[in-house]
Coordinates of C-alpha atoms in Angstrom, one line a residue:
A241 CA 171.2 139.7 116.0
M242 CA 168.7 137.0 116.4
A243 CA 165.1 138.1 116.1
T244 CA 163.0 137.6 119.2
I245 CA 160.0 135.3 118.9
R246 CA 156.9 136.3 120.8
R247 CA 154.9 133.8 122.8
G248 CA 152.4 132.0 120.6
Q249 CA 154.1 133.1 117.3
V250 CA 155.1 130.3 114.8
P251 CA 158.7 130.7 113.6
V252 CA 159.0 131.3 109.9
T253 CA 161.6 129.4 107.9
K254 CA 163.8 130.9 105.2
S255 CA 162.0 129.1 102.4
I256 CA 158.7 130.5 103.3
Q257 CA 160.2 134.0 103.7
N258 CA 161.6 133.9 100.1
K259 CA 158.2 132.9 98.6
G260 CA 156.5 135.9 100.2
I261 CA 153.0 136.1 101.5
R262 CA 150.3 134.1 99.7
S263 CA 146.7 133.2 100.3
V264 CA 145.7 129.8 101.6
L265 CA 145.7 127.2 98.8
S266 CA 146.4 129.8 96.1
D267 CA 148.5 127.2 94.1
V268 CA 145.6 124.8 94.0
S269 CA 143.0 125.4 91.3
N270 CA 141.1 123.6 88.6
R271 CA 143.5 124.9 86.0
N272 CA 146.5 123.1 87.5
L273 CA 144.5 119.8 87.5
I274 CA 144.7 118.9 83.8
V275 CA 143.3 115.5 83.0
K276 CA 145.0 114.1 79.9
N277 CA 142.5 111.4 79.1
S278 CA 138.8 111.9 79.4
F279 CA 136.6 109.4 81.2
H280 CA 134.8 108.2 78.0
D281 CA 138.1 107.5 76.3
A282 CA 139.5 105.3 79.1
K283 CA 139.5 101.6 78.6
F284 CA 138.8 99.4 81.7
V285 CA 140.2 95.9 81.7
K286 CA 138.8 93.4 84.2
P287 CA 141.7 91.9 86.1
V288 CA 142.2 88.1 85.6
G289 CA 143.8 86.0 88.4
K290 CA 146.1 87.6 90.9
P291 CA 146.9 91.3 90.6
L292 CA 150.4 92.0 89.1
K293 CA 152.9 94.1 90.9
A294 CA 153.5 97.7 89.7
D295 CA 157.2 97.2 88.8
K296 CA 156.4 94.3 86.5
I297 CA 153.7 95.9 84.4
S298 CA 156.1 97.9 82.4
N299 CA 157.7 94.7 81.1
G300 CA 156.7 93.7 77.6
K301 CA 156.4 90.1 78.5
T302 CA 154.0 90.8 81.2
E303 CA 151.7 92.8 78.8
K304 CA 151.7 89.9 76.4
S305 CA 150.7 87.4 79.2
V306 CA 147.8 89.7 80.3
K307 CA 146.5 89.9 76.7
L308 CA 146.8 86.1 76.3
A309 CA 144.9 85.6 79.6
L310 CA 142.1 88.0 78.4
K311 CA 141.8 86.0 75.2
T312 CA 141.3 82.7 77.0
H313 CA 138.9 84.3 79.4
S314 CA 136.7 85.7 76.6
K315 CA 136.5 82.2 75.0
S316 CA 135.1 80.7 78.3
E317 CA 131.6 79.4 78.5
D318 CA 128.9 82.1 78.6
P319 CA 126.8 81.7 81.8
T320 CA 123.7 82.9 79.9
A321 CA 124.1 80.0 77.4
Q322 CA 123.1 77.4 80.0
K323 CA 119.8 75.6 79.6
I324 CA 116.8 76.9 81.6
T325 CA 114.8 73.9 82.8
G326 CA 111.0 74.0 83.0
V327 CA 110.6 77.2 80.9
T328 CA 111.3 76.6 77.2
K329 CA 114.0 75.3 74.9
N330 CA 116.3 76.9 72.3
I331 CA 116.0 80.3 73.8
K332 CA 118.1 82.8 71.8
K333 CA 120.2 85.2 73.9
P334 CA 119.2 88.8 73.0
S335 CA 122.0 90.7 71.3
E336 CA 123.7 93.5 73.3
S337 CA 122.7 96.2 70.8
T338 CA 119.0 95.3 71.1
I339 CA 119.0 95.5 74.9
C340 CA 121.3 98.3 75.8
G341 CA 121.4 100.3 72.5
K342 CA 124.3 101.8 70.7
N343 CA 126.5 104.3 72.6
D344 CA 125.8 107.2 70.2
G345 CA 124.8 109.7 72.9
S346 CA 121.1 109.6 71.9
S347 CA 118.1 108.6 74.0
Q348 CA 118.4 105.0 72.8
S349 CA 121.4 104.5 75.1
N350 CA 119.2 105.1 78.1
K351 CA 117.0 102.1 77.6
L352 CA 116.6 99.8 80.6
T353 CA 118.4 96.5 80.5
L354 CA 115.8 93.7 80.6
A355 CA 116.5 90.7 82.8
F356 CA 117.1 87.5 80.7
S357 CA 114.8 85.5 83.0
S358 CA 111.9 87.9 82.2
L359 CA 112.5 87.5 78.5
A360 CA 112.5 83.7 78.9
L361 CA 109.1 83.8 80.7
S362 CA 107.5 86.1 78.1
V363 CA 106.7 88.7 80.7
V364 CA 105.0 91.8 79.4
D365 CA 106.5 95.2 80.4
I366 CA 103.4 96.9 81.6
D367 CA 105.2 100.2 82.3
A368 CA 106.6 100.6 78.8
H369 CA 103.9 103.0 77.7
D370 CA 104.4 105.2 80.8
D371 CA 107.9 106.5 79.8
G372 CA 106.7 110.0 79.0
R373 CA 104.3 110.2 82.0
Y374 CA 106.5 111.5 84.9
L375 CA 103.8 111.0 87.6
M376 CA 103.8 107.3 86.9
V377 CA 107.6 107.0 87.7
S378 CA 108.0 104.1 85.4
E379 CA 111.8 104.0 85.9
Y380 CA 111.4 103.3 89.6
V381 CA 108.0 101.7 90.0
K382 CA 109.3 98.1 90.1
D383 CA 111.8 99.0 92.8
I384 CA 109.1 100.9 94.8
Y385 CA 106.8 97.9 94.9
T386 CA 109.7 95.5 95.7
Y387 CA 110.6 97.8 98.6
L388 CA 107.0 97.9 99.8
K389 CA 106.8 94.2 99.8
F390 CA 110.0 94.0 101.7
Q391 CA 108.7 96.5 104.3
E392 CA 105.6 94.4 105.0
A393 CA 107.5 92.2 107.4
E394 CA 108.3 95.1 109.7
Y395 CA 104.7 96.2 110.0
A396 CA 103.1 92.7 110.2
V397 CA 101.2 91.1 113.1
K398 CA 101.4 87.6 114.4
K399 CA 98.8 84.9 113.8
G400 CA 96.3 84.7 116.7
Y401 CA 97.9 87.5 118.6
L402 CA 94.7 88.0 120.7
T403 CA 94.9 84.6 122.2
G404 CA 94.5 84.9 126.0
R405 CA 93.7 88.6 125.9
K406 CA 90.7 90.4 127.4
V407 CA 90.0 91.7 123.9
T408 CA 88.7 88.9 121.6
A409 CA 88.5 88.5 117.9
R410 CA 84.8 89.1 117.9
M411 CA 85.3 92.5 119.7
R412 CA 88.0 93.4 117.2
G413 CA 85.6 92.7 114.3
I414 CA 82.8 94.8 115.8
L415 CA 85.2 97.7 116.3
I416 CA 86.5 97.6 112.7
D417 CA 82.9 97.4 111.4
W418 CA 82.1 100.5 113.4
L419 CA 85.2 102.3 112.2
A420 CA 84.2 101.5 108.6
S421 CA 80.9 103.3 109.2
V422 CA 82.7 106.3 110.7
H423 CA 85.1 106.3 107.8
S424 CA 82.2 106.4 105.3
R425 CA 80.4 109.1 107.3
F426 CA 83.3 111.5 107.0
D427 CA 84.1 110.4 103.4
L428 CA 87.8 109.8 104.2
A429 CA 90.4 108.5 101.8
T430 CA 90.6 104.8 100.9
E431 CA 94.0 104.5 102.4
T432 CA 92.8 105.8 105.8
L433 CA 90.8 102.7 106.7
Y434 CA 93.7 100.4 105.6
L435 CA 96.2 102.3 107.7
C436 CA 93.7 102.5 110.6
V437 CA 93.3 98.7 110.8
N438 CA 97.1 98.2 110.6
L439 CA 97.7 100.7 113.4
L440 CA 95.0 99.0 115.5
D441 CA 96.3 95.5 115.1
R442 CA 99.9 96.5 115.7
Y443 CA 99.0 98.4 118.9
L444 CA 96.8 95.6 120.3
Q445 CA 99.7 93.2 119.6
Q446 CA 102.1 95.4 121.6
D447 CA 99.9 96.4 124.4
C448 CA 98.3 93.3 126.0
L449 CA 96.7 95.3 128.8
V450 CA 94.0 97.0 126.7
S451 CA 90.7 96.5 128.4
K452 CA 87.2 96.2 126.8
S453 CA 86.4 99.8 127.9
E454 CA 89.5 101.2 126.1
L455 CA 89.1 99.3 122.9
Q456 CA 86.9 101.8 121.1
L457 CA 89.2 104.6 122.2
V458 CA 92.2 102.8 120.6
G459 CA 90.2 102.5 117.4
M460 CA 89.3 106.2 117.4
A461 CA 92.9 107.2 118.0
A462 CA 94.1 104.9 115.2
L463 CA 91.5 106.4 112.8
L464 CA 92.6 110.0 113.8
I465 CA 96.3 109.2 113.2
A466 CA 95.6 107.5 109.9
S467 CA 93.4 110.4 108.7
K468 CA 96.1 112.9 109.6
F469 CA 98.5 111.0 107.4
E470 CA 96.2 110.4 104.4
D471 CA 93.4 113.1 104.3
I472 CA 93.6 116.8 103.5
Y473 CA 90.8 117.6 106.0
P474 CA 90.9 115.0 108.8
P475 CA 88.1 114.9 111.3
T476 CA 88.6 116.8 114.5
V477 CA 88.9 115.3 118.0
E478 CA 85.5 116.7 118.8
D479 CA 84.0 115.0 115.8
L480 CA 85.3 111.6 116.7
V481 CA 84.3 112.0 120.4
H482 CA 80.7 112.9 119.2
C483 CA 80.7 109.7 117.0
S484 CA 81.4 107.7 120.2
N485 CA 78.3 109.3 121.8
N486 CA 80.6 111.2 124.1
T487 CA 81.9 108.0 125.8
Y488 CA 85.3 109.5 126.1
S489 CA 86.6 113.1 126.6
N490 CA 88.8 115.0 124.2
Q491 CA 91.8 114.6 126.5
N492 CA 91.3 110.8 126.6
L493 CA 91.6 110.7 122.8
I494 CA 94.7 112.9 122.7
S495 CA 96.3 110.8 125.4
M496 CA 95.6 107.6 123.5
E497 CA 97.0 109.1 120.4
K498 CA 100.3 109.7 122.2
K499 CA 100.3 106.2 123.5
I500 CA 100.0 104.7 120.0
F501 CA 102.8 106.9 118.7
T502 CA 105.1 105.9 121.6
K503 CA 104.2 102.2 121.5
L504 CA 104.8 101.9 117.8
K505 CA 108.0 104.0 118.0
F506 CA 106.5 106.5 115.4
K507 CA 106.5 103.8 112.7
I508 CA 103.2 104.8 111.1
N509 CA 103.4 104.8 107.3
A510 CA 103.0 101.0 106.6
P511 CA 102.6 99.4 103.1
L512 CA 98.8 99.1 102.5
G513 CA 96.8 96.5 100.6
V514 CA 95.2 99.0 98.3
H515 CA 98.7 100.0 97.0
F516 CA 99.3 96.4 95.8
L517 CA 95.7 96.1 94.5
R518 CA 96.1 99.1 92.2
R519 CA 99.3 97.6 90.9
Y520 CA 97.7 94.2 90.2
A521 CA 94.7 95.9 88.6
K522 CA 97.0 97.5 86.1
I523 CA 98.9 94.3 85.4
M524 CA 95.7 92.2 84.9
G525 CA 93.7 94.9 83.0
M526 CA 90.8 95.0 85.4
G527 CA 87.8 97.2 84.7
H528 CA 85.9 99.4 87.1
L529 CA 83.4 96.7 88.2
C530 CA 86.1 94.1 88.7
Y531 CA 88.4 96.6 90.6
N532 CA 85.6 97.7 93.0
L533 CA 84.7 94.0 93.6
A534 CA 88.3 93.3 94.4
K535 CA 88.3 96.2 96.9
Y536 CA 85.2 94.8 98.6
L537 CA 86.8 91.4 98.9
L538 CA 90.0 92.9 100.3
E539 CA 88.2 95.1 102.8
L540 CA 86.2 92.1 104.0
C541 CA 89.6 90.7 105.2
F542 CA 89.6 93.4 107.8
I543 CA 87.0 91.7 109.9
N544 CA 88.2 88.2 109.1
Y545 CA 90.5 87.5 112.0
R546 CA 91.8 84.2 110.4
V547 CA 93.8 86.2 107.8
V548 CA 95.1 88.9 110.1
H549 CA 98.7 87.6 109.8
V550 CA 98.7 87.3 106.0
P551 CA 100.6 90.1 104.2
F552 CA 98.3 92.4 102.3
S553 CA 100.3 92.0 99.1
C554 CA 99.2 88.3 99.2
L555 CA 95.6 89.1 100.2
A556 CA 95.4 91.7 97.4
A557 CA 96.6 89.1 94.9
A558 CA 93.9 86.6 96.1
A559 CA 91.2 89.2 96.0
A560 CA 92.2 90.4 92.5
S561 CA 92.2 86.9 91.0
L562 CA 88.9 86.0 92.7
A563 CA 87.2 89.2 91.4
I564 CA 88.2 88.4 87.9
H565 CA 86.8 84.9 88.3
Y566 CA 83.6 86.2 89.7
T567 CA 83.0 88.7 86.8
D568 CA 84.2 86.2 84.2
P569 CA 83.4 82.6 85.4
E570 CA 84.7 81.0 82.2
R571 CA 88.3 82.0 83.0
K572 CA 90.1 79.5 85.2
F573 CA 92.3 80.7 88.0
V574 CA 95.5 79.2 86.5
D575 CA 94.9 81.2 83.3
I576 CA 94.2 84.4 85.3
W577 CA 97.4 84.0 87.3
D578 CA 99.8 83.9 84.3
S579 CA 103.6 84.4 84.1
T580 CA 103.3 88.2 84.0
I581 CA 101.4 88.6 87.2
Q582 CA 103.6 86.0 88.9
E583 CA 106.7 87.9 87.9
Y584 CA 105.4 91.3 89.2
S585 CA 103.7 90.0 92.3
G586 CA 106.3 87.5 93.4
Y587 CA 103.6 84.9 94.3
S588 CA 102.8 81.7 92.5
F589 CA 99.2 80.5 92.3
R590 CA 99.7 77.8 94.9
E591 CA 100.8 80.5 97.4
I592 CA 97.6 82.4 97.1
L593 CA 95.3 79.4 96.7
T594 CA 94.6 79.0 100.5
H595 CA 93.8 82.6 100.9
I596 CA 91.4 82.5 97.9
E597 CA 89.5 79.7 99.6
S598 CA 89.4 81.7 102.9
I599 CA 88.0 84.8 101.1
V600 CA 85.3 82.7 99.3
T601 CA 84.2 81.0 102.6
F602 CA 84.0 84.4 104.4
V603 CA 82.0 86.0 101.5
V604 CA 79.4 83.3 101.6
S605 CA 79.1 83.6 105.3
M606 CA 78.3 87.4 105.0
E607 CA 74.6 86.5 104.5
S608 CA 74.3 85.7 108.2
N609 CA 77.1 87.9 109.6
P610 CA 75.8 90.7 111.8
L611 CA 78.7 93.0 110.7
Q612 CA 77.1 94.6 107.6
N613 CA 78.7 98.0 107.4
L614 CA 81.2 97.1 104.7
R615 CA 78.5 95.4 102.7
K616 CA 76.3 98.5 102.9
K617 CA 79.3 100.7 101.9
F618 CA 79.9 98.7 98.7
A619 CA 76.2 98.6 97.9
A620 CA 76.3 102.3 97.0
P621 CA 76.2 103.4 93.4
E622 CA 79.7 104.9 93.6
Y623 CA 81.0 101.4 94.1
L624 CA 78.8 100.0 91.3
E625 CA 76.8 98.0 94.0
V626 CA 79.3 95.2 93.8
S627 CA 78.3 93.7 97.2
C628 CA 74.9 93.0 95.7
L629 CA 76.2 91.0 92.7
P630 CA 74.4 87.6 92.4
C631 CA 77.7 85.8 92.1
L632 CA 78.5 86.6 95.7
H633 CA 75.4 84.9 97.1
G634 CA 74.9 81.2 97.2
E635 CA 77.1 78.2 97.7
I636 CA 80.9 77.9 97.4
P637 CA 81.9 77.3 93.8
A638 CA 82.4 73.6 93.2
E639 CA 85.0 74.1 90.5
P640 CA 88.4 72.8 91.4
L641 CA 90.7 75.8 91.6
L642 CA 93.7 74.1 90.2
D643 CA 92.0 72.8 87.0

């Protein structure tokens, strides 16, 4: 008699009945998947020309034709053997063993492959001595700074973005000068002021309806957000309100903080100029005096509205080279900006020349500038009193920068 099948029950075939009950995927295991050839023993051949059909590969004639094609391909001209114009002549191609190391399973096989263009330009590997220092992330540091430079375009502001606004460039400079004094009063991190200025400019660019009475509130909210990102102990809302002489309430500051987050779509953590300056200082071998002077020159760019659109990686390059020239006047700019710093920064000397001249002009004008808080900040002993150096006071250097 035929067995009755209940509703919802799947009929069982005879083949499954004979095998009996088994667990799901009981036949599939790692023991059944035996790999005959290991990955290291496999030989990979780059295909030449059009791919051959599967039914023709087994033919002996086809195998001979493939080997013959590989031989002719290996005898073709090496692309690295081409002449490099404008660099040097008779450059020997580095052997494969010296670059990649032998495949003996030792640590030598993990060496990084150097770019042939870097070898041709005699670029020094400044991260070579940091291999054992894990906090320096020498394996990734070049990619990190390449990515930071790429990200600058997303967090940039346009040239003359305050044109036709109620807020003028002079008001912006006064606000940043006041924010620098508040930053010094609370002894906040260096990155905090850089991020604060970036948030301020980006918000003012997005919101064209900011009035004069709201400008200080925007700056306070930008400083609060930046401090929360960079400092361990950021100032409280009450502290910042007190610094403004109670011009605004606590709720006003919290509401403006929300507006900035919403307007900037929560894109806060921008690449900062001090990040690039630290990298350039390592490449160029700057001392403490020279580095603090470069920081002073770079932070003066905050209140210089003419360079507000310039990427901070470029301004940091200009400030670093100018600081070296100020501390060592006998060194010319062309010698300072050598092939190594050009390779790591991505800027030629002619690209930063205009910004060097802008910084020099602004530094000389600081004698009569009413915004003096940044100058007072770097006159402190902790910054080696770099703003009081005699080389910063006087006329613009008459030396041609390209000599």
